[in-house]
Short mmCIF file of C-alpha atoms in Angstrom, two decimals:
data_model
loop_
_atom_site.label_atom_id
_atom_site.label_comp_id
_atom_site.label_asym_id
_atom_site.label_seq_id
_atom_site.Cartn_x
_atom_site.Cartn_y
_atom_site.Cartn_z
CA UNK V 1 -56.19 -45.20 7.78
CA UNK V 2 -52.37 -45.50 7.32
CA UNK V 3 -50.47 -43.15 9.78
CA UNK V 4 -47.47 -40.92 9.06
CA UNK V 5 -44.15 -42.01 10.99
CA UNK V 6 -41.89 -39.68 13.05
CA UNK V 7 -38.80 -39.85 11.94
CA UNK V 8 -35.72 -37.71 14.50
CA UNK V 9 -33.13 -37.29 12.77
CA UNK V 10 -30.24 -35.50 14.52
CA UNK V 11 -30.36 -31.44 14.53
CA UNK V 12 -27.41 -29.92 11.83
CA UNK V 13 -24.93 -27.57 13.27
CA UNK V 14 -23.96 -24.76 10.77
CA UNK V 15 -20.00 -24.79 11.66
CA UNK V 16 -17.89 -21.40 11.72
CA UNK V 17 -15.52 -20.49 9.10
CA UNK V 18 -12.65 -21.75 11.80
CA UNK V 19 -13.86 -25.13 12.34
CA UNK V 20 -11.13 -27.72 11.93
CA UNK V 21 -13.47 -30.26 10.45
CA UNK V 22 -14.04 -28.89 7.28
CA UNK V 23 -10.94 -30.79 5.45
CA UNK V 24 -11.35 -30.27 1.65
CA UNK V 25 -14.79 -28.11 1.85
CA UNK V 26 -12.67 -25.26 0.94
CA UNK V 27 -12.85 -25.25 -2.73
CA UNK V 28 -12.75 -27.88 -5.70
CA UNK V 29 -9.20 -25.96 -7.12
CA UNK V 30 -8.05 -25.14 -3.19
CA UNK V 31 -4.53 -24.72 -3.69
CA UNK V 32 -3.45 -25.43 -0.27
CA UNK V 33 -5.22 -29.41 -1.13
CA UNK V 34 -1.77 -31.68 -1.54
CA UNK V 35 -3.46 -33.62 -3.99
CA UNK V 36 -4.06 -30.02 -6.35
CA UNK V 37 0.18 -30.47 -6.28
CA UNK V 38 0.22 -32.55 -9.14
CA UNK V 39 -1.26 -30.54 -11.24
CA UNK V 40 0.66 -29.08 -13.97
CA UNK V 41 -2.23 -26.48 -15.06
CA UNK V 42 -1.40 -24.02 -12.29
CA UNK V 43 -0.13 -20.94 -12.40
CA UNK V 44 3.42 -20.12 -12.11
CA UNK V 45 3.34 -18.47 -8.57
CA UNK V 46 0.91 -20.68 -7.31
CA UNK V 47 3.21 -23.94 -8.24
CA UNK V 48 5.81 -22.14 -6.88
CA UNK V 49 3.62 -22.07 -3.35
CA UNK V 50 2.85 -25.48 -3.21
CA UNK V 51 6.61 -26.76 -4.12
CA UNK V 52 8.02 -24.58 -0.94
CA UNK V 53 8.51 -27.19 2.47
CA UNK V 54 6.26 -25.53 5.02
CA UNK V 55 6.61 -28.24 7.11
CA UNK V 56 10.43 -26.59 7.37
CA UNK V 57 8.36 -22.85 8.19
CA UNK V 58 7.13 -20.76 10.64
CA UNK V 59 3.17 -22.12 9.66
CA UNK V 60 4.21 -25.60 9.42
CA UNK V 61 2.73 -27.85 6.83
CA UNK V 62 -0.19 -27.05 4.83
CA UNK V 63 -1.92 -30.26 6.15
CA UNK V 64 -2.15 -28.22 9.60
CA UNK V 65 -3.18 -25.25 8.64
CA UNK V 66 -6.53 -23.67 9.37
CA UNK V 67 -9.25 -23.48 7.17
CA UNK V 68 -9.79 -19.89 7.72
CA UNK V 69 -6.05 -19.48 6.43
CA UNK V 70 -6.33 -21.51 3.73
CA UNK V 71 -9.60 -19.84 2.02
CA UNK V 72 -7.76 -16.01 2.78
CA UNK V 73 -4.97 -17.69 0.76
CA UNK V 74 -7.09 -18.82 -2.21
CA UNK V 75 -8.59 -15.48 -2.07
CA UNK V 76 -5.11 -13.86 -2.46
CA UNK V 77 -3.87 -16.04 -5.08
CA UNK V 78 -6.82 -14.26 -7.69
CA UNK V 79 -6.61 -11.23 -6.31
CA UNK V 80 -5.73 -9.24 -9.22
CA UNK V 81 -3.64 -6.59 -7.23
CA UNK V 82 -0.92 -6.96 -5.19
CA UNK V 83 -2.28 -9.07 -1.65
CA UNK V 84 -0.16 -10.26 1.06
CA UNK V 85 -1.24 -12.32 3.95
CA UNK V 86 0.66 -11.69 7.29
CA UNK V 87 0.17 -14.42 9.35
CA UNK V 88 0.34 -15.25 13.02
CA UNK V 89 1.82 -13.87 15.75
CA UNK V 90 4.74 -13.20 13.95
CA UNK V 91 3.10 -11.90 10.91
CA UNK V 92 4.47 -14.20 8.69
CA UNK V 93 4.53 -13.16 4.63
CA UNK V 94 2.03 -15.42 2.06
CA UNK V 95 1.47 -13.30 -1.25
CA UNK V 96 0.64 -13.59 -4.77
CA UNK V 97 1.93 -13.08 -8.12
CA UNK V 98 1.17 -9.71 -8.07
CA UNK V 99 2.95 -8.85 -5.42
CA UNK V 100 5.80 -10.89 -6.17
CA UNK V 101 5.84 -8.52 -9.26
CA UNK V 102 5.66 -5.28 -7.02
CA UNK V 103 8.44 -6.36 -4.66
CA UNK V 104 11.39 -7.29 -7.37
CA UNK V 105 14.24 -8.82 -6.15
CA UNK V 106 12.67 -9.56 -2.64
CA UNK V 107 10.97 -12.54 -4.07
CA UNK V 108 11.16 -15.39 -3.79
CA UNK V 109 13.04 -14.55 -0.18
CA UNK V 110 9.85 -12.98 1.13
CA UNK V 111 7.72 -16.24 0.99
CA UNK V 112 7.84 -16.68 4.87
CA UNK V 113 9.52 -13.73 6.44
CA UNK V 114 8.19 -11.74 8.89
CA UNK V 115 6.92 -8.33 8.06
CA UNK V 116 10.09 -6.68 9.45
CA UNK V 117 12.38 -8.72 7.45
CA UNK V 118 10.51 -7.87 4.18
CA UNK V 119 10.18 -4.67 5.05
CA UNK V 120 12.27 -3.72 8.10
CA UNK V 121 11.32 0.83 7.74
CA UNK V 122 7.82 -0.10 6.89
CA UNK V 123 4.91 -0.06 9.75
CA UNK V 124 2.33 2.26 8.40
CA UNK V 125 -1.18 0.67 7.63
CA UNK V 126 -2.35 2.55 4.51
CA UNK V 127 -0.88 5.40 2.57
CA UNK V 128 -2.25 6.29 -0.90
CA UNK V 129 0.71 7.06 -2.81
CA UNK V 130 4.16 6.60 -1.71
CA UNK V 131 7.56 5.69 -3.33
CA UNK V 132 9.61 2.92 -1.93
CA UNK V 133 12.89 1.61 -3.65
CA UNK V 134 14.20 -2.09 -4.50
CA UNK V 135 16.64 -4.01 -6.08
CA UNK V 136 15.16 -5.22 -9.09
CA UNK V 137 17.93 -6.42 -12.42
CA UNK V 138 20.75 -5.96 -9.76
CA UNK V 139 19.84 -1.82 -9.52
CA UNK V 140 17.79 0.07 -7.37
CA UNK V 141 14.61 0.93 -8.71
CA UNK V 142 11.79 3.17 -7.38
CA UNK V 143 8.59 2.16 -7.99
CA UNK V 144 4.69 3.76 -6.68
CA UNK V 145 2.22 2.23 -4.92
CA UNK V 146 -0.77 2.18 -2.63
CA UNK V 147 -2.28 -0.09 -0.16
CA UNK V 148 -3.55 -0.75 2.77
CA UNK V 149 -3.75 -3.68 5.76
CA UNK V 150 -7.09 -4.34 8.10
CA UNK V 151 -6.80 -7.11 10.30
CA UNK V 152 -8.67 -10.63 9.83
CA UNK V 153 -10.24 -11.46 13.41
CA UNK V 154 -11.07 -14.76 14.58
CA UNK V 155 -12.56 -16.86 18.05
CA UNK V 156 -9.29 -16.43 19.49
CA UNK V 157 -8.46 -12.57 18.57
CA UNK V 158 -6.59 -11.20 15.78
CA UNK V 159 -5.29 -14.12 13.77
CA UNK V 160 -3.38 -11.85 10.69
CA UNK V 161 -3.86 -9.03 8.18
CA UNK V 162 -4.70 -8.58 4.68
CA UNK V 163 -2.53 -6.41 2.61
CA UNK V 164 -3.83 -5.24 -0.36
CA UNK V 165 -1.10 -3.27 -2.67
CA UNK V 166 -1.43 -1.26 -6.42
CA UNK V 167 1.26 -0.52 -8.79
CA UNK V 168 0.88 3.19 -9.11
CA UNK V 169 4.18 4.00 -10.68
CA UNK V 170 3.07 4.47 -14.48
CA UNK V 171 0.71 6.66 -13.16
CA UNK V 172 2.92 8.87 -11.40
CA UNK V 173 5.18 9.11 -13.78
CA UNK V 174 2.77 10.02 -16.65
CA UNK V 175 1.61 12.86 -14.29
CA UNK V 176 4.98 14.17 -13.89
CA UNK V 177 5.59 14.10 -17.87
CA UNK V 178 2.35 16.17 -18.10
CA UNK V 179 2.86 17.99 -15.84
CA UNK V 180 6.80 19.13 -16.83
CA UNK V 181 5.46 19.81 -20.83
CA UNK V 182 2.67 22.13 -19.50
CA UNK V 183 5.33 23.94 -17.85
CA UNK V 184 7.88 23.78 -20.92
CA UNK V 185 4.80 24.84 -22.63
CA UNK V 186 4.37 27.98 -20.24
CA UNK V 187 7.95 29.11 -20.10
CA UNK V 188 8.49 29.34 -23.70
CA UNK V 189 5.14 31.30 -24.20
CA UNK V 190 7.20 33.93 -22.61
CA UNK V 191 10.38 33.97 -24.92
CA UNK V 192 10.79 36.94 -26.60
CA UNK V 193 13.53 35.81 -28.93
CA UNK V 194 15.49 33.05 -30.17
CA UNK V 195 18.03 32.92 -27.41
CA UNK V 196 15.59 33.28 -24.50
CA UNK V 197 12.97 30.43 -26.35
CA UNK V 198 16.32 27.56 -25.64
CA UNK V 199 16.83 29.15 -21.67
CA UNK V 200 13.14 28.83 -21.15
CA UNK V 201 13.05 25.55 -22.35
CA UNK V 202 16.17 24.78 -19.82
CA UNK V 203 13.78 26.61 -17.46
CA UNK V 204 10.49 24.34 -17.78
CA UNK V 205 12.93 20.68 -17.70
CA UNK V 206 14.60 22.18 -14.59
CA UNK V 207 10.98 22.20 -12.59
CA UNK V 208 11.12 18.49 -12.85
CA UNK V 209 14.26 16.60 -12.02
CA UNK V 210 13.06 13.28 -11.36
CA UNK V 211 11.77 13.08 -14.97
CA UNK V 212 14.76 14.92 -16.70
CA UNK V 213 18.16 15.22 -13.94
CA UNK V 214 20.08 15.82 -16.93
CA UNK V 215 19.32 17.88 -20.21
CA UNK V 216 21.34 19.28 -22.60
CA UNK V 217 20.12 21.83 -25.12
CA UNK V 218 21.89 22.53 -28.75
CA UNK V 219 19.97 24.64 -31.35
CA UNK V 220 20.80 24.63 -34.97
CA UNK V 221 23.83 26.76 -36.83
CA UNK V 222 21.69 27.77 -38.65
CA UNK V 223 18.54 28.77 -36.99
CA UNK V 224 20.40 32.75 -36.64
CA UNK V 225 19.73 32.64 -40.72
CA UNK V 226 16.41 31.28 -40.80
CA UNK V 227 15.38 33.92 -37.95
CA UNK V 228 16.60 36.78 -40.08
CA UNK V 229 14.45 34.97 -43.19
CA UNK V 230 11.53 34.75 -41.37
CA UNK V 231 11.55 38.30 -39.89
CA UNK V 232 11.12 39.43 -43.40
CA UNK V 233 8.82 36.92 -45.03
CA UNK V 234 7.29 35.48 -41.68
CA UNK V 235 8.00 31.91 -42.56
CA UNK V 236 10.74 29.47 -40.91
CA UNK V 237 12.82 27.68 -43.23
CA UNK V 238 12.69 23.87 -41.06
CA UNK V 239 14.01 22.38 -43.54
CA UNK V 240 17.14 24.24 -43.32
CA UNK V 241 17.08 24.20 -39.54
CA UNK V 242 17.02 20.31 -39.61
CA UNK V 243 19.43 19.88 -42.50
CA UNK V 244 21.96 21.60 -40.48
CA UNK V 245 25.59 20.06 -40.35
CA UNK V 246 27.06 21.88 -36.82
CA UNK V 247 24.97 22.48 -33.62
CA UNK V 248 25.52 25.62 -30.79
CA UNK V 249 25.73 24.67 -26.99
CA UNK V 250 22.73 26.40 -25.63
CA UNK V 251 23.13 25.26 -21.90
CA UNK V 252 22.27 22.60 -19.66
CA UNK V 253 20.76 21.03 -16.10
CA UNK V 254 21.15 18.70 -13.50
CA UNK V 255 25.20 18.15 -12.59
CA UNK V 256 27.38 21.16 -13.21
CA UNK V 257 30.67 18.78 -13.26
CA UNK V 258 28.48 16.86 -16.26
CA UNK V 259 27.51 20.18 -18.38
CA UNK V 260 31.70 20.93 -18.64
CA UNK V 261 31.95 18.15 -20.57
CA UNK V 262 29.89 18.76 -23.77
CA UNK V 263 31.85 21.11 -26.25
CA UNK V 264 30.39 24.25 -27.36
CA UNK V 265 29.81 23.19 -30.86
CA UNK V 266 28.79 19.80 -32.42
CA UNK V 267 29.10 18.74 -36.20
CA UNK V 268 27.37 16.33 -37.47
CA UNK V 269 30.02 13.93 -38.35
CA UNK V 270 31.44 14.36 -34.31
CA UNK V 271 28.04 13.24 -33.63
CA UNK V 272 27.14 10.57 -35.65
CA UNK V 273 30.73 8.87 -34.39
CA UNK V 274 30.17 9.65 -30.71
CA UNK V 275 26.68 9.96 -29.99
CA UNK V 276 24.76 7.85 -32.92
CA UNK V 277 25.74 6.32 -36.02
CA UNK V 278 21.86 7.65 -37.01
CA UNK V 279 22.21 10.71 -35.14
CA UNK V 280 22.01 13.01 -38.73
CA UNK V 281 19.26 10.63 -39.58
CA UNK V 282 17.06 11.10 -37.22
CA UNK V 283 17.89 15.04 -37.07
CA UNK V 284 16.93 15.39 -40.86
CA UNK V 285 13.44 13.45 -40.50
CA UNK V 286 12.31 15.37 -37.23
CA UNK V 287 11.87 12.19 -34.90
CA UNK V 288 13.14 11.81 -31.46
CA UNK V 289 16.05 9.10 -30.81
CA UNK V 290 16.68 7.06 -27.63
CA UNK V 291 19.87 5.80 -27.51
CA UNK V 292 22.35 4.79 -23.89
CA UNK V 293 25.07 6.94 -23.64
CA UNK V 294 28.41 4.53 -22.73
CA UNK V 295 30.49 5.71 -19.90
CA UNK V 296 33.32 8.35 -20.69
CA UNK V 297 31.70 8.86 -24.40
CA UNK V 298 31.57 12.66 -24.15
CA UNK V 299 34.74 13.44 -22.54
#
């Protein structure tokens, strides 16, 4: 009768995430691999990572860097938000496109800094909403964001964090907007005339500054008529408001210095050469115009 032959074999070690052994186990499109540098079907960012020297860094080249930190920076380069890797003992900066997005002008310069050169008034570890300012088009911008850091633990202690950031500034903004018509809406619910109807609007735009510093208010020559008309046949006469050829200063916010500066009346033909060349235009059809003002235009 045959007989079945024992066969040892040696016993398989499951090895730990830091285990320097595990080479190019990481992932088939690891972008940390030196070979995955050739590649021209990366993304932007991420070609931009593998082109940097690290050998000249803080971390050294990629070829000595831990497995552990390479798979956290795969991770980070599709995360969708805004995720930073601080690294080491000195917290060095690794992020993605996302965050390169979020931070403006600091990129490329943050590849590689230390958190207190990126962000030298910044040491809180999660906030939900909060404003921070930077350069981005060669003027300061603010911007709105969340995030948070937990720290990424290892055999030999803490080894980094993991930053995870949003871009909550649309957000914010829309709630302000909302938030300033509802209040527009509510002051001029109280008007109990034509004159009073322009200061409460003046009234709601003052509550928020941030969305609207500046306003200046001008009602119609010849809204008085159309008021009168209207008292007796209790319709408004729009078209004649909007066909209107000179404009009344009602008042304005924000800078007082700014307000002395726009005249008390405005015709049409003042406006269309110093304001817009479509200013009657868009006055006559009822649609809202965004134009720049130039420097010195209404003095």
């Amino acid at each position: 009768r045959a007989k079945l032959k024992t066969v040892e074999r040696p016993l398989k070690v499951k090895r730990s995430a830091t285990d320097e052994g595990l080479g190019d186990a990481i992932s088939p499109f690891d972008v940390t691999r030196p070979e995955q540098h050739l590649s021209n079907s990366v993304a932007d960012h991420v070609h931009f990572f593998q082109q940097l020297d690290w050998s000249a860094t803080r971390l050294g080249p990629l070829s000595t860097w831990s497995p552990i930190l390479r798979r956290w920076v795969n991770f980070i380069m599709t995360d969708p938000r805004g995720s930073t890797l601080w690294w080491g003992p000195k917290h060095v900066c690794i992020y993605n496109a996302e965050y390169a997005r979020l931070i403006a002008d600091k990129h490329p310069y943050a590849m590689d800094m230390t958190v207190r050169e990126v962000w030298p008034d910044r040491a809180e570890t999660q906030f939900e909403v909060k404003e921070l300012f930077t350069v981005r088009g060669g003027g300061v911008s603010g911007a709105y964001g969340d995030w948070s850091i937990i720290p990424i633990s290892g055999d030999d202690g803490n080894l980094g964090f993991f930053n995870s950031s949003g871009d909550l500034t649309n957000y914010v903004q829309h709630e302000r907007q909302i938030s300033t018509l509802m209040t527009v809406e509510k002051e001029t619910s109280l008007a109990k005339d034509l004159n009073s109807f322009s200061k409460r609007i003046l009234s709601g735009l003052e509550s928020n500054e941030r969305e609207a510093p500046f306003a200046a208010l001008y009602s119609s020559m010849s809204r008085n008529c159309s008021a009168r008309s209207s008292a007796s046949t209790g319709i408004i006469d729009m078209e004649s408001i909007l066909a209107s050829r000179s404009w009344e200063w009602q008042g304005t916010t924000g800078t007082a210095s700014i307000a002395d500066a726009f005249p008390e009346y405005i015709r049409s033909e003042w406006a269309e050469e110093y304001i817009s060349h479509s200013f009657r235009t868009h006055i006559t059809n009822g649609q809202i115009q965004i134009f720049d003002l130039e420097p010195g235009l209404l003095i």
